[in-house]
Tab-separated table of C-alpha atoms and ligand atoms in Angstrom:
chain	number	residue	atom	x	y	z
Q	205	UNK	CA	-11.237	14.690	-19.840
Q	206	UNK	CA	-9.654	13.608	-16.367
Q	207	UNK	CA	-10.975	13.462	-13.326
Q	208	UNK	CA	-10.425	15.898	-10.196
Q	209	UNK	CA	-11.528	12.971	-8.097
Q	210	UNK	CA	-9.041	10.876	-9.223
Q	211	UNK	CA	-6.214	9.273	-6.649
Q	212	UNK	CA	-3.277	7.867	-8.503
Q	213	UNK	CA	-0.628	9.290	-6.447
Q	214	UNK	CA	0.033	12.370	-3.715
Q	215	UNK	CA	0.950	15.092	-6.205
Q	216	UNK	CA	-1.174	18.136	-5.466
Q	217	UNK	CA	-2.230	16.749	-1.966
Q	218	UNK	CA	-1.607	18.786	0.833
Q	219	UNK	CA	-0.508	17.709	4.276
Q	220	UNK	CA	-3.913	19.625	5.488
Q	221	UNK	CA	-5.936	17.457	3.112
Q	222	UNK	CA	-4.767	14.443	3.921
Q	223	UNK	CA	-4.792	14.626	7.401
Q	224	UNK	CA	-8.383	15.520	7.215
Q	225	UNK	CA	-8.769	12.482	5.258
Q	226	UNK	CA	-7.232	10.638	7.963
Q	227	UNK	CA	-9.524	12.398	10.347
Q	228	UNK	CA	-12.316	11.086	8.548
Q	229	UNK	CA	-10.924	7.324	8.415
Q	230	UNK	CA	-11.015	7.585	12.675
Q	231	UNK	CA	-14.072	8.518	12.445
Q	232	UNK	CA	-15.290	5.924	10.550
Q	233	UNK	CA	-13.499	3.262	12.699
Q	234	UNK	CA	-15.163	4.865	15.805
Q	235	UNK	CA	-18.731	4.529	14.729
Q	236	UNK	CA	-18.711	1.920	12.760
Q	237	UNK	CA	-20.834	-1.080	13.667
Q	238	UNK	CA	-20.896	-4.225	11.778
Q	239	UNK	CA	-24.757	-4.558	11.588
Q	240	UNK	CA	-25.186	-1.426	9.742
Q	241	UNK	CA	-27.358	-1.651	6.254
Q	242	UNK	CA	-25.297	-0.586	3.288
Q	243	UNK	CA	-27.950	1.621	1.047
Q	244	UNK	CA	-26.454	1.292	-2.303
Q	245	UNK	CA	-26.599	4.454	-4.926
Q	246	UNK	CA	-24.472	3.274	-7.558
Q	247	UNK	CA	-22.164	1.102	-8.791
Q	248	UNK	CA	-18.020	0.664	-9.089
Q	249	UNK	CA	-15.455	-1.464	-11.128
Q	250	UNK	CA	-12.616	-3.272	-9.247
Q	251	UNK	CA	-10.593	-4.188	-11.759
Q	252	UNK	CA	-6.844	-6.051	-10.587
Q	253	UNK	CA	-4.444	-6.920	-13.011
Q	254	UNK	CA	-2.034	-8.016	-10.214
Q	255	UNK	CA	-3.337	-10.692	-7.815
Q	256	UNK	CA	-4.513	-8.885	-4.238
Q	257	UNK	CA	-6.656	-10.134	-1.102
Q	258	UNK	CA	-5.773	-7.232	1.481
Q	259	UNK	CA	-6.728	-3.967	-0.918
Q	260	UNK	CA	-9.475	-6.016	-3.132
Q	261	UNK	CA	-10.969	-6.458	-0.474
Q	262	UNK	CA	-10.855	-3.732	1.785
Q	263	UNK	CA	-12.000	-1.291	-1.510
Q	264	UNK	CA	-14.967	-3.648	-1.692
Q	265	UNK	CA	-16.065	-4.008	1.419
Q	266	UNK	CA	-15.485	0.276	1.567
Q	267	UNK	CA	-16.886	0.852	-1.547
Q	268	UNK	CA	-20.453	-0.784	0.054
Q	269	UNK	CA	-20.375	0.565	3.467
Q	270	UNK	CA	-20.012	3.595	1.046
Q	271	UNK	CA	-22.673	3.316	-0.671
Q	272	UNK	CA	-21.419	1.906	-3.977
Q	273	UNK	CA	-21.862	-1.850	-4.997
Q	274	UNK	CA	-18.710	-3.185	-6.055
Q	275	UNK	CA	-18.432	-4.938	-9.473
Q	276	UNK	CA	-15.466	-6.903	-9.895
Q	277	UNK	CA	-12.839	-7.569	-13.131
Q	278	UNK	CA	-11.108	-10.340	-13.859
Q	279	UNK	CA	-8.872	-9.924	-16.810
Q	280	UNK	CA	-8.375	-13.556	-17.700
Q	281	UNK	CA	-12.738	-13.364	-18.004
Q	282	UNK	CA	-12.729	-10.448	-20.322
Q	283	UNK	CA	-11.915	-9.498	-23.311
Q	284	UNK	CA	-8.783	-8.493	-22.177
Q	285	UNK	CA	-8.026	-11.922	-22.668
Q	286	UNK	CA	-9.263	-11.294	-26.489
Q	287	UNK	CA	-6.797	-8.311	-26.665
Q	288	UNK	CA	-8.822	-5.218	-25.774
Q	289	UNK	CA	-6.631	-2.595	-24.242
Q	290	UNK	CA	-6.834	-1.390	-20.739
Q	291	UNK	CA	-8.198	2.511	-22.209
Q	292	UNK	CA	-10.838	0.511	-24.655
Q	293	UNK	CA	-12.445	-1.810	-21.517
Q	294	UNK	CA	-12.547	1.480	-19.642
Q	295	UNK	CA	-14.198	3.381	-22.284
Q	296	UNK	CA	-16.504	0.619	-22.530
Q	297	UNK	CA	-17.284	0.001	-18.845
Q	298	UNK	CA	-17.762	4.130	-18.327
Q	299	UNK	CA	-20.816	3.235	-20.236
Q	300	UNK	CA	-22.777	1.931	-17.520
Q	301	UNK	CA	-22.201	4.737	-15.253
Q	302	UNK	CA	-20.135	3.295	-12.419
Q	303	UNK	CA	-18.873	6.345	-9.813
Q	304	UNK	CA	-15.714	5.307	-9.806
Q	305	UNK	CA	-12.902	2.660	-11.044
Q	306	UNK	CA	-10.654	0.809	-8.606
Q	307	UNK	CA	-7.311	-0.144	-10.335
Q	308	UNK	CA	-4.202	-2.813	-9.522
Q	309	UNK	CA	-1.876	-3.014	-12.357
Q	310	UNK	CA	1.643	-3.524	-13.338
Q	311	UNK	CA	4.039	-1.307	-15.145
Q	312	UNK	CA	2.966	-1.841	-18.217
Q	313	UNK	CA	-0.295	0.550	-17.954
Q	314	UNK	CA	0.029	4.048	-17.594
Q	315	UNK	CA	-2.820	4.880	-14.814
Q	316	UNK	CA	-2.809	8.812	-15.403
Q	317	UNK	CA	-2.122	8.875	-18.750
Q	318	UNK	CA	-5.296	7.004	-19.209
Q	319	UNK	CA	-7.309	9.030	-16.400
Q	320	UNK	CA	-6.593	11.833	-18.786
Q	321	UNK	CA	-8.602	10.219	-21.598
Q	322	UNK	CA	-11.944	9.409	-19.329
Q	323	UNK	CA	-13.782	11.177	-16.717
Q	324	UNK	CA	-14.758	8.620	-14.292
Q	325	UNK	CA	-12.330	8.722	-11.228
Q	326	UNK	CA	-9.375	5.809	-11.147
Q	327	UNK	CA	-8.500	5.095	-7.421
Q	328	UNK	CA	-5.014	3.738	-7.384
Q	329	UNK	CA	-4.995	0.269	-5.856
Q	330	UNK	CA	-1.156	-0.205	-6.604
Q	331	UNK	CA	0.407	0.707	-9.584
Q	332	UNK	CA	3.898	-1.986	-10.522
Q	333	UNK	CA	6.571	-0.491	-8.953
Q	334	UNK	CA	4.977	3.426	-8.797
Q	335	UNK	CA	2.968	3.829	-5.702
Q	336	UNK	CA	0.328	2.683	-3.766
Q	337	UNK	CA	-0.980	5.315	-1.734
Q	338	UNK	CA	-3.518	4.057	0.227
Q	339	UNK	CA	-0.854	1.404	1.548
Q	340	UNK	CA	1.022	4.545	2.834
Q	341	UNK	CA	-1.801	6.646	4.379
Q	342	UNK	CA	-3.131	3.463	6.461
Q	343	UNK	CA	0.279	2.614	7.690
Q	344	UNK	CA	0.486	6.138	9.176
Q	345	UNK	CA	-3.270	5.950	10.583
Q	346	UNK	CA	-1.659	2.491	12.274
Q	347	UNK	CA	1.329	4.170	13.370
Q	348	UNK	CA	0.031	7.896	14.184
Q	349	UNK	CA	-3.058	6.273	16.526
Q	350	UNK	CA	-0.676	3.389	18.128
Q	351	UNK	CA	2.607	5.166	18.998
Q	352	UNK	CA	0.430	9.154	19.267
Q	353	UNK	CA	1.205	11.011	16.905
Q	354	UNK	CA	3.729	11.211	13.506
Q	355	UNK	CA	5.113	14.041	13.176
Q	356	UNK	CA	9.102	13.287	14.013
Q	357	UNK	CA	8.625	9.513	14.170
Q	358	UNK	CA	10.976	7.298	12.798
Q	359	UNK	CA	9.894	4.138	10.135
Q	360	UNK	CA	12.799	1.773	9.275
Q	361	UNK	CA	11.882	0.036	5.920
Q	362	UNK	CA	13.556	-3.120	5.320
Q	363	UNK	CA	14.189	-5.432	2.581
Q	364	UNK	CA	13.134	-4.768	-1.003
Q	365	UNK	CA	12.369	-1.285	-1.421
Q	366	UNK	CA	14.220	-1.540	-4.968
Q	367	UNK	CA	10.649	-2.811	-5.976
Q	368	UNK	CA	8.218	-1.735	-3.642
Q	369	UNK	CA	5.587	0.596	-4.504
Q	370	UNK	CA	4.921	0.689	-0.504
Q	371	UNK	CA	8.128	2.716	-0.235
Q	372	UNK	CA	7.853	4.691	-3.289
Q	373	UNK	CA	4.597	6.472	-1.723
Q	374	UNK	CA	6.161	6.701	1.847
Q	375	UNK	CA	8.705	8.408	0.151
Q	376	UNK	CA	6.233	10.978	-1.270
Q	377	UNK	CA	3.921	10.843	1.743
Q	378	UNK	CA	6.873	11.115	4.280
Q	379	UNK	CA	7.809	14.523	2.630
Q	380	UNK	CA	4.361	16.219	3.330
Q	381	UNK	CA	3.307	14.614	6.416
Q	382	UNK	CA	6.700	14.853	8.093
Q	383	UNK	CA	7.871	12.104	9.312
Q	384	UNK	CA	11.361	9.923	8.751
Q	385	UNK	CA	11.722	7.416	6.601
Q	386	UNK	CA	15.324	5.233	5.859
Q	387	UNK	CA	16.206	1.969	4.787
Q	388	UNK	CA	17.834	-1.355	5.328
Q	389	UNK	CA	18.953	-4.054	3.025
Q	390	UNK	CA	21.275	-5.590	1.099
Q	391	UNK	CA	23.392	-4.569	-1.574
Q	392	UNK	CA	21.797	-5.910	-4.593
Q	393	UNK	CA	18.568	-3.823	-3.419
Q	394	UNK	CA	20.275	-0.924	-2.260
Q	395	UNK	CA	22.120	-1.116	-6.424
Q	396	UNK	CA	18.954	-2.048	-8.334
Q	397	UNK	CA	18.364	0.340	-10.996
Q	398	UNK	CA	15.005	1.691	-10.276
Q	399	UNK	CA	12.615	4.580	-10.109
Q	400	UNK	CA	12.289	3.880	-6.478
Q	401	UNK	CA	15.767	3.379	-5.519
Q	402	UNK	CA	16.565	6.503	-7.392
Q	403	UNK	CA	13.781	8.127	-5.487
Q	404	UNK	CA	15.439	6.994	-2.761
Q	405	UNK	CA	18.776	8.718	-3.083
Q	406	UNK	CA	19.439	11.049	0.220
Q	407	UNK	CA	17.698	8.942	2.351
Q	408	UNK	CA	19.636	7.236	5.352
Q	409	UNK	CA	20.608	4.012	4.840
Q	410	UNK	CA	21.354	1.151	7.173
Q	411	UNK	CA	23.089	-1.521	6.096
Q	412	UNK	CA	23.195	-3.165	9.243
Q	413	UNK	CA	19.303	-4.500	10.601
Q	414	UNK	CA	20.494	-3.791	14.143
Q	415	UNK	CA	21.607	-0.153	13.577
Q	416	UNK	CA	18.462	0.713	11.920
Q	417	UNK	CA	16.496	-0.699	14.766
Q	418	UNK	CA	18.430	1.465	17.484
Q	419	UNK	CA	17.388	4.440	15.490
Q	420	UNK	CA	13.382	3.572	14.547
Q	421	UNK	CA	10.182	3.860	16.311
Q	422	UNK	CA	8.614	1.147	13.928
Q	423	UNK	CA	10.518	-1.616	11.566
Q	424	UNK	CA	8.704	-2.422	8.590
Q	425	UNK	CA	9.768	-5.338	6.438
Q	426	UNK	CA	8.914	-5.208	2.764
Q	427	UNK	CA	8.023	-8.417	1.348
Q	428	UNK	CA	10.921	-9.690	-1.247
Q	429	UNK	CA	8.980	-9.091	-4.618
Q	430	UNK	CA	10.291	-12.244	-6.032
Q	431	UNK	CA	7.812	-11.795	-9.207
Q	432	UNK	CA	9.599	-8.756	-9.953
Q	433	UNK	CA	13.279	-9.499	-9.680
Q	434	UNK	CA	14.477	-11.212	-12.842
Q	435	UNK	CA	15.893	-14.619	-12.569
Q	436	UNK	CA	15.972	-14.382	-8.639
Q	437	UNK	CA	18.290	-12.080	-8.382
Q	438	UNK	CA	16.942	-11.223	-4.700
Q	439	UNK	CA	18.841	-14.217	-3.447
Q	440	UNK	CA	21.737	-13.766	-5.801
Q	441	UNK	CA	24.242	-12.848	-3.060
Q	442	UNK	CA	22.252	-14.366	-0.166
Q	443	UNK	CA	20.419	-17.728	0.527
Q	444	UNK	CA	16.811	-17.299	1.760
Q	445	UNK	CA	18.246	-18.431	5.036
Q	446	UNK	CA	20.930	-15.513	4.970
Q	447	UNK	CA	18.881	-13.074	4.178
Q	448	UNK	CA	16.300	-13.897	6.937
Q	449	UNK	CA	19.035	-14.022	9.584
Q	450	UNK	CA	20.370	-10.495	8.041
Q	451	UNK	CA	17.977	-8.480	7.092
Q	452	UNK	CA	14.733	-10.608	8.571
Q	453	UNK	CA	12.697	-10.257	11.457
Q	454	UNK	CA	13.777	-13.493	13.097
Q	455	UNK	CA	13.520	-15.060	16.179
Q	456	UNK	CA	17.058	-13.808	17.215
Q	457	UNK	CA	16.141	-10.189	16.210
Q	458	UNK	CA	12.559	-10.587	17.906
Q	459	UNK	CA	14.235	-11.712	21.414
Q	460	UNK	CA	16.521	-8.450	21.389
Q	461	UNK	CA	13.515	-5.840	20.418
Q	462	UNK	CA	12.621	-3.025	22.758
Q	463	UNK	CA	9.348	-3.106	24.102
Q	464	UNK	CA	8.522	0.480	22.630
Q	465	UNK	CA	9.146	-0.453	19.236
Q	466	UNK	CA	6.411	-1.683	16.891
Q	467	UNK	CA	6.744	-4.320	13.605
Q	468	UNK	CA	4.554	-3.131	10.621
Q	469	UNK	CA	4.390	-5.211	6.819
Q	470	UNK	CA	2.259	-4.174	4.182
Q	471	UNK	CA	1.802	-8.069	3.683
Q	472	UNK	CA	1.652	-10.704	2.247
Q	473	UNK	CA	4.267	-12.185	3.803
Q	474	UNK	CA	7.194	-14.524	2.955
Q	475	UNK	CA	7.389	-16.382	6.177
Q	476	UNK	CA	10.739	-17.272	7.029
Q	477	UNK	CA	12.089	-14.790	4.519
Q	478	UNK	CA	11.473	-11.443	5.776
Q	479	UNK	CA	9.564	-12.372	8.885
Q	480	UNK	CA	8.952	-14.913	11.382
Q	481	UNK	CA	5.567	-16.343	12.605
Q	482	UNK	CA	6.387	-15.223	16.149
Q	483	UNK	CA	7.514	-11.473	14.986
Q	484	UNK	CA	4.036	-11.860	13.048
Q	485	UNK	CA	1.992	-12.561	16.301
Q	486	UNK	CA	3.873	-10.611	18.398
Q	487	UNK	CA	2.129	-7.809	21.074
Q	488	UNK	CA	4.247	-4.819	19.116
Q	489	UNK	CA	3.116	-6.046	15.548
Q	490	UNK	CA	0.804	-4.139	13.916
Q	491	UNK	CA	0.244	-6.248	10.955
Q	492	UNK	CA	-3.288	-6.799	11.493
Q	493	UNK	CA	-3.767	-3.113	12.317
Q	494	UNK	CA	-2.468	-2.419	9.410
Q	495	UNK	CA	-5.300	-4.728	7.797
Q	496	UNK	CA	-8.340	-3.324	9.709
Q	497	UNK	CA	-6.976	0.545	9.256
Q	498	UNK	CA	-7.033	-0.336	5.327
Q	499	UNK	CA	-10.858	-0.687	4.754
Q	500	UNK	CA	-11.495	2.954	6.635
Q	501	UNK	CA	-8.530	4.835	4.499
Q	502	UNK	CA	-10.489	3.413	1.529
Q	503	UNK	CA	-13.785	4.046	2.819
Q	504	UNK	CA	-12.579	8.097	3.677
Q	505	UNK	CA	-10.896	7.905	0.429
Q	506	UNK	CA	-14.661	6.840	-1.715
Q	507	UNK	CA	-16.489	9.356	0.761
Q	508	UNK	CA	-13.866	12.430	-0.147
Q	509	UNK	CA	-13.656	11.887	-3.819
Q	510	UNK	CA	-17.044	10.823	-4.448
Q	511	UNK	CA	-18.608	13.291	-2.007
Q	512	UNK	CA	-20.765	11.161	-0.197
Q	513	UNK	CA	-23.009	7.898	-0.024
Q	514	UNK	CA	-25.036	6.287	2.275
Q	515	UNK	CA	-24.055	7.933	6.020
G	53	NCD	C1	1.571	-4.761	-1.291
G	53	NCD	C2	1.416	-4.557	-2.780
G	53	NCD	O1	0.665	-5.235	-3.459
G	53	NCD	O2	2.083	-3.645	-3.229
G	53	NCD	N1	0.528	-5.501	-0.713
G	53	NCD	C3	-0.613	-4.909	-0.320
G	53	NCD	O3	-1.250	-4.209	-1.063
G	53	NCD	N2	-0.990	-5.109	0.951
G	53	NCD	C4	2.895	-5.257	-0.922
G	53	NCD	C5	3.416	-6.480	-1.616
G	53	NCD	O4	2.798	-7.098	-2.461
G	53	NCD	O5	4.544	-6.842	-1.287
């Protein structure tokens, strides 16, 4: 049981491998054309336990330019809802064949455990608090094709890393593609006791927004995961308004930016939190680079482990 074709995180990846991967997600964006017929040869389950609208869908609109029509699954429609377990609806769906399943859950699952009890291929779509590694390979497309090259450069993350499965693959990803990584926010992140801010122990840290600026090529702000901090706890020692003039990208912070550096953010965003409308729309963001990098990584990334589809 298990799946060679799965993706759950970066373990057993090499740096050659994935920038061939990334090779092939350039080449997609060069030729693609938006009249082109999809010729569908099979099918795929997006199933999201978490809500999404960026990496549902980008995997769907991949998974058909790939050649694979996209069937979605929505727990609170399923017998999920009846109490079936994540392993049984799996087991159960694998009987109709799809190529491949597209997964978004919380913490609660355990993605490869349950890869190792069926054969169909789990693509990880962001796992609670683990990783989510196709968030990390198409911010380095965006940053690799915009500012020429990676190797050496310099990504400031700020604001809640303690939760974000953004960082926790950058961390990973950062190791074997080479490139720097450090971080920037407040205490009660920098303290919170989790596997990613453990993860995160020897990396630089910046605990002033200004600092870390100086020192990056690209500032990106991780959205405040307000669902995942227990009784608020984000805004514990700051008020919203604090923390935006600290550790956001305001207006203040936006006026004083060199012109060579570039503002990334997995999104969604908490405007007026960690970002400004006018860093949002500014000529160095990349936030909607980001966006239209994401459905090629995931297109490469159903072409590699699925060997194929329509060309
Ligand atoms: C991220 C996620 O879900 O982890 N969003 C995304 O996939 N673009 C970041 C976030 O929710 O803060």
């Amino acid at each position: 049981m298990g799946s060679s074709f799965a993706f759950i995180d970066f373990q057993n990846r090499s740096a050659d491998d994935l920038k061939l991967f990334l090779l092939r997600a350039r080449e997609l964006k060069k030729q693609f054309k938006p009249q082109s017929p999809f010729t569908i040869q099979g099918t795929c389950f997006l199933m999201f336990f978490e809500p999404s609208t960026r990496t549902k869908f980008s995997f769907e609109t991949a998974a058909l330019r790939a050649g694979y029509q996209p069937l979605s699954f929505t727990p609170g429609m399923t017998s999920v809802e009846k109490g079936e377990t994540l392993l049984d609806s799996l087991l159960n769906l694998e009987a109709y064949n799809p190529h491949f399943f597209v997964i978004r859950c919380g913490n609660e699952y355990d993605l490869q455990q349950v890869q190792n009890q069926i054969e169909t291929p789990i693509l990880n779509a962001g796992w609670g608090i683990y990783g989510h590694p196709t968030q990390a390979l198409l911010d380095v497309m965006t940053i690799e094709d915009t500012l020429g090259g990676l190797r050496g450069k310099k990504i400031l993350f700020v604001g809640d890393f303690a939760f974000s499965r953004v960082f926790a693959s950058h961390i990973d990803l950062a190791r074997i593609l080479g490139y720097e990584i450090a971080l920037c926010g407040p205490p009660a992140f920098m303290n919170e006791n989790t596997r990613v801010s453990a993860a995160s122990q020897g990396i630089k840290k910046f605990t002033s927004l200004e600092e870390g600026t100086e020192w990056a090529d690209a500032i990106c702000f991780l959205r405040v995961q307000l669902e995942r901090h227990a009784e608020k706890k984000a805004f514990r020692d700051l008020t919203q308004e604090q923390y935006h003039q600290q550790f956001g990208a305001s207006e203040k912070w936006l006026a004083k930016l060199a012109p060579e550096k570039r503002i990334m953010h997995p999104g969604p965003v908490n405007e007026g939190i960690e970002i400004c409308r006018a860093a949002m729309s500014d000529p160095r963001s990349l936030i909607l680079e980001q966006t239209r990098n994401g459905v090629f990584i995931r297109e490469a990334l159903i072409r590699a482990c699925l060997g194929g589809g329509s060309k």
